[in-house]
Amino acid sequence: MNLIALTKQYLQFHCFQASTSPFYLFICFCAVCGFRLYQSVPANQMAKEVVNPDELVVVGEELDHVRIITLNRPRHLNVISSKVVSLLAKYLEKWERDEQAQLILIKVGAGRAFSAGGDLKMFYEGRKSKDSCLEVVYRMYWLCYHIHTYKKTQVALVQGISMGGGASLMVPMKFSVVTEKTVFATPEASIGFHVDCGFSYMLSHLPGHLGEYLALTGARLNGKELVVAGLATHFVPLEKLPELEKRLISLNVGDENAVKATIEEFSLHVQLDEDSILNKKQIIDECFSKDTVADIIKSFEVEASKEGNEWIGPVLKGLKRSSPTGLKITLRSIREGRKQTLAESLKKEFRLTMNILRTTISADVYEGIRALTIDKDNAPKWDPPILDQVDDEKIDLVFQPFAEDLELKVPEQEDCRWDGKYENSAYAK
């Protein structure tokens, strides 16, 4: 696959300028690939996962009272595969139960990505096998709940791309440290999917209607913007990140105040760039507070016609080219997330993911992948093709609860906190 060529196609698809630097193209490509690598291990009916069985995709280290998780597939942008999910769950459960473990660090070994998602082609190739991705989807959402509610102090050291499901290893941490090279986005709606891995909950709790804006447009935020938006806690220059890691290891305690004080020795006060999207709060809140996607677009069009709002044009074009079904599902999910608990949001997202992948009301997710990465014609044929034809009653179908034994099991009682695993679910029987 020619990375630069494919990314130029993405930029053209979303009406961005394609004549830009290779690094920027690389970043945009990774935004699209922010999808989870939804595939399971069993061979015959499952999407194949191209992982060397001897490859250490996640490395776990124990140093006195400090535990370190290193995402270790830099050439593959540290994709979230089924093997990665299993190892993360294994380490986190073990260390939460270990009285000696006090501080958990999660970082990358090398490369430009913290975690940028997975292989859309592999996702696409599993489309004809029933529930080819069910196991890893279940395990990932179950893991997301435990990351959010973890009992030990966690610090994410985030250099590079952190998108889609990869960002679920950053945002929920007690401390998330970003740099000038950090790039975040949730671009799933554009190809017929929805914001998942807890982001219908996290984005819905951002100030104003920034969450709707990020979810529907897939807009990117840099490190400074992440801190201001509340999606990260500290900004540290990339060159200082190795020294910060050493200091945290030598600190050797999980006391939150001590950890915070150590990070703040290295962190900088952030000041937004003049053209930051976060400086457009009034317009975003005005437009993205509307009740429907159609009304949001109409309001955005009005703002685009005003002097000084040239930045809206490319965003609006990308929005209009996105899957109408994906946009409607995403907006509703975000709005519901405001009123839901984390557990309720994750259960809802599990249903949405499975119903979308089962093409319960539309095959847009596979058509979006086809147009972008398979045939590369950048001409998706959405079904239905326009917002007005997306039946709200059909949207209701993908939000319907499953039978109780088929729901995601999120153990909310402390005495059974690590119950509810996939292998004990109805799906594994």
Coordinates of C-alpha atoms in Angstrom, one line a residue:
M1 CA 0.0 0.0 0.0
N2 CA 1.4 3.4 -1.0
L3 CA 0.8 5.4 2.2
I4 CA 1.2 8.9 0.8
A5 CA -1.0 8.2 -2.3
L6 CA -3.8 6.6 -0.2
T7 CA -3.7 9.6 2.2
K8 CA -3.9 12.1 -0.7
Q9 CA -7.1 10.2 -1.8
Y10 CA -8.4 10.7 1.7
L11 CA -7.7 14.4 1.7
Q12 CA -9.4 14.7 -1.7
F13 CA -12.3 12.7 -0.4
H14 CA -12.7 15.1 2.5
C15 CA -11.9 18.2 0.4
F16 CA -8.6 19.1 2.1
Q17 CA -5.6 20.3 0.1
A18 CA -3.5 17.3 -1.1
S19 CA -0.4 19.3 -1.8
T20 CA 1.0 19.2 1.7
S21 CA 3.9 17.7 3.5
P22 CA 4.4 13.9 3.8
F23 CA 4.1 14.0 7.6
Y24 CA 0.8 15.9 7.4
L25 CA -0.4 13.3 4.9
F26 CA 0.7 10.6 7.2
I27 CA -1.2 12.1 10.1
C28 CA -4.4 12.4 8.0
F29 CA -4.1 8.8 6.9
C30 CA -3.8 7.7 10.5
A31 CA -6.9 9.7 11.3
V32 CA -8.9 7.5 8.8
C33 CA -7.3 4.4 10.2
G34 CA -8.4 5.3 13.7
F35 CA -10.7 2.3 13.5
R36 CA -10.2 -0.6 15.9
L37 CA -8.8 -3.6 14.3
Y38 CA -11.9 -5.7 14.9
Q39 CA -10.9 -9.3 14.4
S40 CA -10.8 -12.4 16.5
V41 CA -8.4 -15.2 16.9
P42 CA -10.3 -18.4 15.7
A43 CA -9.3 -18.9 12.1
N44 CA -12.2 -20.3 9.9
Q45 CA -14.9 -17.7 10.6
M46 CA -12.8 -14.9 11.9
A47 CA -11.0 -12.0 10.1
K48 CA -7.3 -12.9 10.0
E49 CA -5.0 -11.0 12.3
V50 CA -1.6 -10.6 10.8
V51 CA 0.5 -10.7 13.9
N52 CA 3.7 -12.7 14.3
P53 CA 3.0 -15.1 17.3
D54 CA 6.5 -14.4 18.6
E55 CA 6.1 -10.6 18.3
L56 CA 5.9 -8.8 21.6
V57 CA 3.1 -6.4 20.6
V58 CA 2.8 -5.2 24.2
V59 CA 5.7 -5.4 26.7
G60 CA 5.0 -5.4 30.5
E61 CA 7.7 -4.5 33.0
E62 CA 7.7 -4.5 36.8
L63 CA 10.2 -2.2 38.5
D64 CA 9.6 -2.2 42.3
H65 CA 6.3 -0.3 42.7
V66 CA 6.2 0.9 39.1
R67 CA 4.6 -1.1 36.2
I68 CA 5.2 -0.2 32.6
I69 CA 3.2 -1.0 29.5
T70 CA 4.9 -0.4 26.2
L71 CA 3.0 -0.6 23.0
N72 CA 5.5 -2.2 20.7
R73 CA 4.4 -2.3 17.0
P74 CA 5.7 1.0 15.7
R75 CA 5.7 -0.1 12.1
H76 CA 2.0 -0.9 12.4
L77 CA 1.2 2.3 14.3
N78 CA 0.6 0.2 17.5
V79 CA -2.7 -1.1 16.2
I80 CA -5.2 -2.4 18.8
S81 CA -5.4 -6.0 17.8
S82 CA -7.1 -8.9 19.7
K83 CA -3.6 -9.8 21.0
V84 CA -3.0 -6.2 22.3
V85 CA -6.4 -6.2 24.0
S86 CA -5.8 -9.5 25.7
L87 CA -2.3 -8.5 27.0
L88 CA -3.5 -5.1 28.2
A89 CA -6.3 -6.8 30.1
K90 CA -4.0 -9.4 31.6
Y91 CA -1.5 -6.9 32.8
L92 CA -4.0 -4.4 34.2
E93 CA -5.9 -7.0 36.1
K94 CA -2.8 -8.5 37.5
W95 CA -1.3 -5.2 38.6
E96 CA -4.5 -3.9 40.1
R97 CA -4.6 -7.0 42.3
D98 CA -0.9 -6.6 43.2
E99 CA -0.4 -4.6 46.4
Q100 CA 3.2 -3.9 45.3
A101 CA 2.1 -2.1 42.1
Q102 CA 1.3 1.5 42.7
L103 CA 2.1 3.5 39.5
I104 CA 1.2 2.3 36.0
L105 CA 2.9 4.0 33.0
I106 CA 1.7 3.4 29.4
K107 CA 4.0 4.5 26.6
V108 CA 5.4 3.6 23.2
G109 CA 8.9 2.2 22.4
A110 CA 9.5 4.1 19.1
G111 CA 7.8 5.5 16.1
R112 CA 5.4 8.3 15.4
A113 CA 2.2 6.7 16.8
F114 CA 1.0 6.2 20.3
S115 CA -1.9 4.2 18.8
A116 CA -3.6 4.9 15.5
G117 CA -6.0 2.0 15.2
G118 CA -5.9 -0.7 12.7
D119 CA -6.1 -2.2 9.2
L120 CA -9.3 -1.3 7.4
K121 CA -8.7 -3.9 4.8
M122 CA -8.7 -6.6 7.4
F123 CA -11.8 -5.2 8.9
Y124 CA -13.4 -5.3 5.4
E125 CA -12.3 -8.8 4.7
G126 CA -14.2 -10.1 7.7
R127 CA -17.5 -8.7 6.5
K128 CA -18.9 -11.9 5.1
S129 CA -18.2 -14.0 8.2
K130 CA -20.9 -13.8 10.8
D131 CA -19.7 -11.8 13.8
S132 CA -16.0 -12.2 12.8
C133 CA -15.1 -9.4 15.2
L134 CA -17.4 -10.0 18.1
E135 CA -14.9 -11.4 20.5
V136 CA -12.4 -8.6 20.2
V137 CA -15.1 -5.9 20.2
Y138 CA -16.6 -7.4 23.5
R139 CA -13.1 -7.6 25.1
M140 CA -12.2 -4.1 24.1
Y141 CA -15.3 -2.5 25.6
W142 CA -15.0 -4.5 28.7
L143 CA -11.3 -3.3 28.9
C144 CA -12.4 0.3 28.4
Y145 CA -14.5 0.2 31.5
H146 CA -11.6 -1.1 33.6
I147 CA -9.2 1.5 32.2
H148 CA -11.7 4.3 33.1
T149 CA -12.3 2.9 36.6
Y150 CA -8.8 1.6 37.4
K151 CA -7.8 1.6 41.1
K152 CA -4.1 2.5 40.7
T153 CA -2.5 5.7 39.4
Q154 CA -2.1 5.6 35.6
V155 CA 0.1 7.9 33.5
A156 CA -0.1 7.9 29.7
L157 CA 3.0 9.3 27.9
V158 CA 1.6 10.1 24.5
Q159 CA 3.9 11.0 21.7
G160 CA 2.5 11.0 18.2
I161 CA -0.8 9.8 16.8
S162 CA -3.6 8.9 19.3
M163 CA -6.8 8.3 17.4
G164 CA -10.0 6.3 17.6
G165 CA -9.6 3.4 19.9
G166 CA -6.0 4.3 20.5
A167 CA -7.1 7.4 22.3
S168 CA -9.0 5.3 24.7
L169 CA -5.6 4.4 26.2
M170 CA -4.9 8.1 26.7
V171 CA -8.0 10.2 27.6
P172 CA -9.3 8.2 30.6
M173 CA -6.0 8.0 32.5
K174 CA -5.6 9.9 35.7
F175 CA -2.7 11.7 34.0
S176 CA -2.3 12.0 30.2
V177 CA 0.9 13.7 29.0
V178 CA 0.9 15.0 25.5
T179 CA 3.5 16.7 23.3
E180 CA 3.8 19.0 20.3
K181 CA 3.7 15.9 18.1
T182 CA 0.5 14.5 19.6
V183 CA -2.5 14.3 17.2
F184 CA -6.0 13.3 18.2
A185 CA -9.2 12.6 16.2
T186 CA -12.3 10.5 16.2
P187 CA -13.1 10.2 12.4
E188 CA -15.3 7.1 12.5
A189 CA -18.6 8.7 11.4
S190 CA -17.2 9.7 8.0
I191 CA -17.2 6.2 6.8
G192 CA -20.4 4.9 8.3
F193 CA -19.3 4.0 11.8
H194 CA -19.7 5.8 15.2
V195 CA -17.5 7.1 18.0
D196 CA -16.8 4.2 20.3
C197 CA -14.5 2.9 23.0
G198 CA -16.2 5.2 25.5
F199 CA -16.0 8.3 23.4
S200 CA -19.8 8.8 23.2
Y201 CA -19.4 9.4 26.9
M202 CA -16.1 11.3 26.9
L203 CA -16.9 13.7 24.0
S204 CA -20.4 14.4 25.3
H205 CA -19.0 15.7 28.5
L206 CA -16.7 18.3 26.9
P207 CA -17.6 22.0 27.3
G208 CA -20.5 23.2 25.1
H209 CA -21.0 21.2 21.9
L210 CA -17.3 20.6 21.1
G211 CA -18.0 16.9 21.4
E212 CA -20.6 16.9 18.6
Y213 CA -18.2 18.9 16.5
L214 CA -15.3 16.5 17.0
A215 CA -17.5 13.4 16.5
L216 CA -19.3 14.5 13.4
T217 CA -16.4 16.2 11.6
G218 CA -13.4 14.0 12.7
A219 CA -11.5 17.2 13.3
R220 CA -8.0 16.9 14.7
L221 CA -6.7 18.4 17.9
N222 CA -3.0 18.9 18.7
G223 CA -1.3 18.5 22.1
K224 CA -2.0 22.0 23.3
E225 CA -5.7 21.8 22.3
L226 CA -6.1 18.5 24.0
V227 CA -5.1 20.0 27.3
V228 CA -7.3 23.1 26.9
A229 CA -10.2 20.9 25.9
G230 CA -9.8 18.6 28.9
L231 CA -8.8 15.5 26.9
A232 CA -5.3 15.5 28.4
T233 CA -3.9 16.8 31.6
H234 CA -0.3 18.1 30.8
F235 CA 1.7 19.3 27.9
V236 CA 5.4 18.4 28.0
P237 CA 7.9 19.1 25.1
L238 CA 8.8 15.8 23.4
E239 CA 12.5 16.2 24.1
K240 CA 11.7 16.1 27.9
L241 CA 9.5 13.0 27.8
P242 CA 12.3 10.5 28.4
E243 CA 13.5 12.4 31.4
L244 CA 10.0 12.6 32.8
E245 CA 9.7 8.9 32.4
K246 CA 12.9 8.3 34.4
R247 CA 11.7 10.7 37.1
L248 CA 8.4 8.9 37.5
I249 CA 10.1 5.5 37.7
S250 CA 12.5 6.8 40.3
L251 CA 9.6 8.4 42.2
N252 CA 8.5 4.8 42.8
V253 CA 5.1 5.7 44.3
G254 CA 1.5 6.0 43.1
D255 CA 0.6 9.0 45.3
E256 CA -1.4 11.2 43.0
N257 CA -0.1 14.5 44.4
A258 CA 3.5 13.3 44.1
V259 CA 3.0 12.1 40.6
K260 CA 1.3 15.4 39.6
A261 CA 4.0 17.5 41.1
T262 CA 6.7 15.5 39.2
I263 CA 4.9 15.9 35.9
E264 CA 4.4 19.6 36.5
E265 CA 8.2 20.1 36.9
F266 CA 8.3 19.3 33.1
S267 CA 5.0 20.6 31.8
L268 CA 4.4 23.9 30.2
H269 CA 1.5 26.3 30.4
V270 CA -0.3 26.1 27.0
Q271 CA -1.4 28.9 24.9
L272 CA -3.6 28.2 21.9
D273 CA -2.6 29.2 18.4
E274 CA -4.7 32.0 17.0
D275 CA -6.3 29.8 14.4
S276 CA -7.2 27.0 16.8
I277 CA -10.6 25.5 16.4
L278 CA -11.1 25.9 20.2
N279 CA -11.1 29.7 19.5
K280 CA -14.3 29.1 17.4
K281 CA -16.4 28.1 20.4
Q282 CA -19.2 30.5 19.8
I283 CA -19.8 29.2 16.2
I284 CA -19.4 25.6 17.2
D285 CA -21.9 25.9 20.1
E286 CA -24.3 27.8 17.9
C287 CA -24.2 25.3 15.0
F288 CA -23.7 21.9 16.8
S289 CA -26.3 22.5 19.4
K290 CA -29.0 22.0 16.8
D291 CA -31.3 19.0 17.1
T292 CA -30.5 17.2 13.9
V293 CA -27.6 16.7 11.6
A294 CA -29.5 18.5 8.8
D295 CA -30.1 21.5 11.0
I296 CA -26.4 21.5 12.1
I297 CA -25.3 21.6 8.4
K298 CA -27.8 24.3 7.6
S299 CA -26.5 26.4 10.5
F300 CA -22.9 25.8 9.5
E301 CA -23.7 26.9 6.0
V302 CA -25.0 30.2 7.3
E303 CA -21.9 30.8 9.3
A304 CA -19.7 29.8 6.4
S305 CA -21.1 32.7 4.3
K306 CA -19.9 35.3 6.9
E307 CA -16.6 37.1 6.5
G308 CA -13.7 35.6 8.4
N309 CA -15.2 32.1 8.5
E310 CA -13.3 30.6 5.5
W311 CA -12.1 27.7 7.8
I312 CA -15.7 26.3 7.7
G313 CA -15.7 25.5 4.0
P314 CA -13.4 22.4 4.0
V315 CA -15.0 21.1 7.2
L316 CA -18.5 21.5 5.7
K317 CA -17.5 19.7 2.5
G318 CA -16.1 16.8 4.5
L319 CA -19.3 16.7 6.6
K320 CA -21.5 16.6 3.5
R321 CA -19.5 13.7 2.0
S322 CA -19.7 11.6 5.1
S323 CA -22.1 8.7 5.5
P324 CA -25.6 10.1 6.3
T325 CA -26.4 7.0 8.4
G326 CA -23.0 7.2 10.3
L327 CA -23.7 10.9 11.1
K328 CA -27.2 10.3 12.4
I329 CA -26.1 7.4 14.6
T330 CA -23.1 9.4 15.9
L331 CA -25.1 12.5 16.8
R332 CA -27.7 10.5 18.7
S333 CA -25.0 8.5 20.5
I334 CA -23.3 11.6 21.7
R335 CA -26.5 13.2 22.8
E336 CA -27.5 10.0 24.7
G337 CA -24.0 9.9 26.2
R338 CA -24.7 13.2 28.1
K339 CA -27.4 11.5 30.1
Q340 CA -25.7 8.1 30.5
T341 CA -23.2 6.6 32.9
L342 CA -20.0 5.3 31.5
A343 CA -21.3 1.7 31.8
E344 CA -24.5 2.6 29.9
S345 CA -22.5 4.3 27.2
L346 CA -20.2 1.3 26.7
K347 CA -23.1 -1.1 26.5
K348 CA -24.8 1.1 24.0
E349 CA -21.6 1.4 21.9
F350 CA -21.2 -2.4 22.0
R351 CA -24.8 -2.7 20.5
L352 CA -24.1 0.0 17.9
T353 CA -20.8 -1.6 16.8
M354 CA -22.3 -5.1 16.4
N355 CA -25.4 -3.8 14.6
I356 CA -23.3 -1.7 12.2
L357 CA -21.0 -4.6 11.5
R358 CA -23.9 -6.9 11.0
T359 CA -25.3 -4.3 8.5
T360 CA -28.6 -4.3 10.4
I361 CA -29.8 -1.1 8.6
S362 CA -27.0 -0.3 6.2
A363 CA -23.7 -1.6 4.9
D364 CA -22.2 1.9 4.8
V365 CA -19.2 1.0 7.0
Y366 CA -18.0 -1.5 4.4
E367 CA -18.8 0.8 1.5
G368 CA -16.8 3.6 3.2
I369 CA -13.8 1.3 3.6
R370 CA -14.2 0.0 0.0
A371 CA -14.1 3.5 -1.4
L372 CA -11.2 4.6 0.7
T373 CA -8.8 1.7 0.8
I374 CA -10.0 -1.2 -1.4
D375 CA -11.0 0.3 -4.8
K376 CA -9.7 3.7 -3.8
D377 CA -12.2 5.5 -6.1
N378 CA -13.2 7.9 -3.3
A379 CA -16.8 7.6 -4.5
P380 CA -18.8 5.8 -1.8
K381 CA -22.3 5.0 -2.7
W382 CA -24.1 5.5 0.7
D383 CA -27.3 3.7 1.4
P384 CA -29.3 5.8 1.7
P385 CA -27.4 8.5 -0.1
I386 CA -28.8 11.6 1.6
L387 CA -29.8 12.6 5.2
D388 CA -33.5 13.0 4.3
Q389 CA -33.7 9.4 3.3
V390 CA -32.3 8.0 6.6
D391 CA -35.3 6.6 8.4
D392 CA -35.3 7.6 12.1
E393 CA -37.2 4.3 12.9
K394 CA -34.3 2.4 11.4
I395 CA -31.8 4.3 13.4
D396 CA -33.9 3.2 16.4
L397 CA -33.1 -0.4 15.5
V398 CA -29.4 -0.2 16.1
F399 CA -29.9 1.4 19.5
Q400 CA -32.3 -1.3 20.7
P401 CA -31.1 -3.3 23.8
F402 CA -30.0 -6.9 23.2
A403 CA -31.4 -9.8 25.2
E404 CA -29.9 -9.5 28.7
D405 CA -27.5 -12.4 28.4
L406 CA -26.1 -10.9 25.1
E407 CA -25.4 -7.4 26.5
L408 CA -21.9 -6.3 27.4
K409 CA -21.3 -7.3 31.0
V410 CA -19.9 -4.4 32.9
P411 CA -19.3 -5.4 36.6
E412 CA -20.2 -2.3 38.6
Q413 CA -20.0 -3.9 42.0
E414 CA -16.5 -3.8 43.6
D415 CA -16.5 -7.4 44.9
C416 CA -16.9 -8.8 41.3
R417 CA -15.0 -6.0 39.5
W418 CA -13.1 -8.3 37.1
D419 CA -16.0 -10.5 36.2
G420 CA -17.9 -10.3 33.0
K421 CA -15.1 -11.5 30.7
Y422 CA -15.9 -12.7 27.2
E423 CA -15.0 -16.3 28.0
N424 CA -17.8 -16.4 30.6
S425 CA -20.4 -14.7 28.4
A426 CA -23.2 -16.2 26.4
Y427 CA -21.2 -15.6 23.2
A428 CA -18.5 -18.0 24.2
K429 CA -20.8 -20.9 25.0

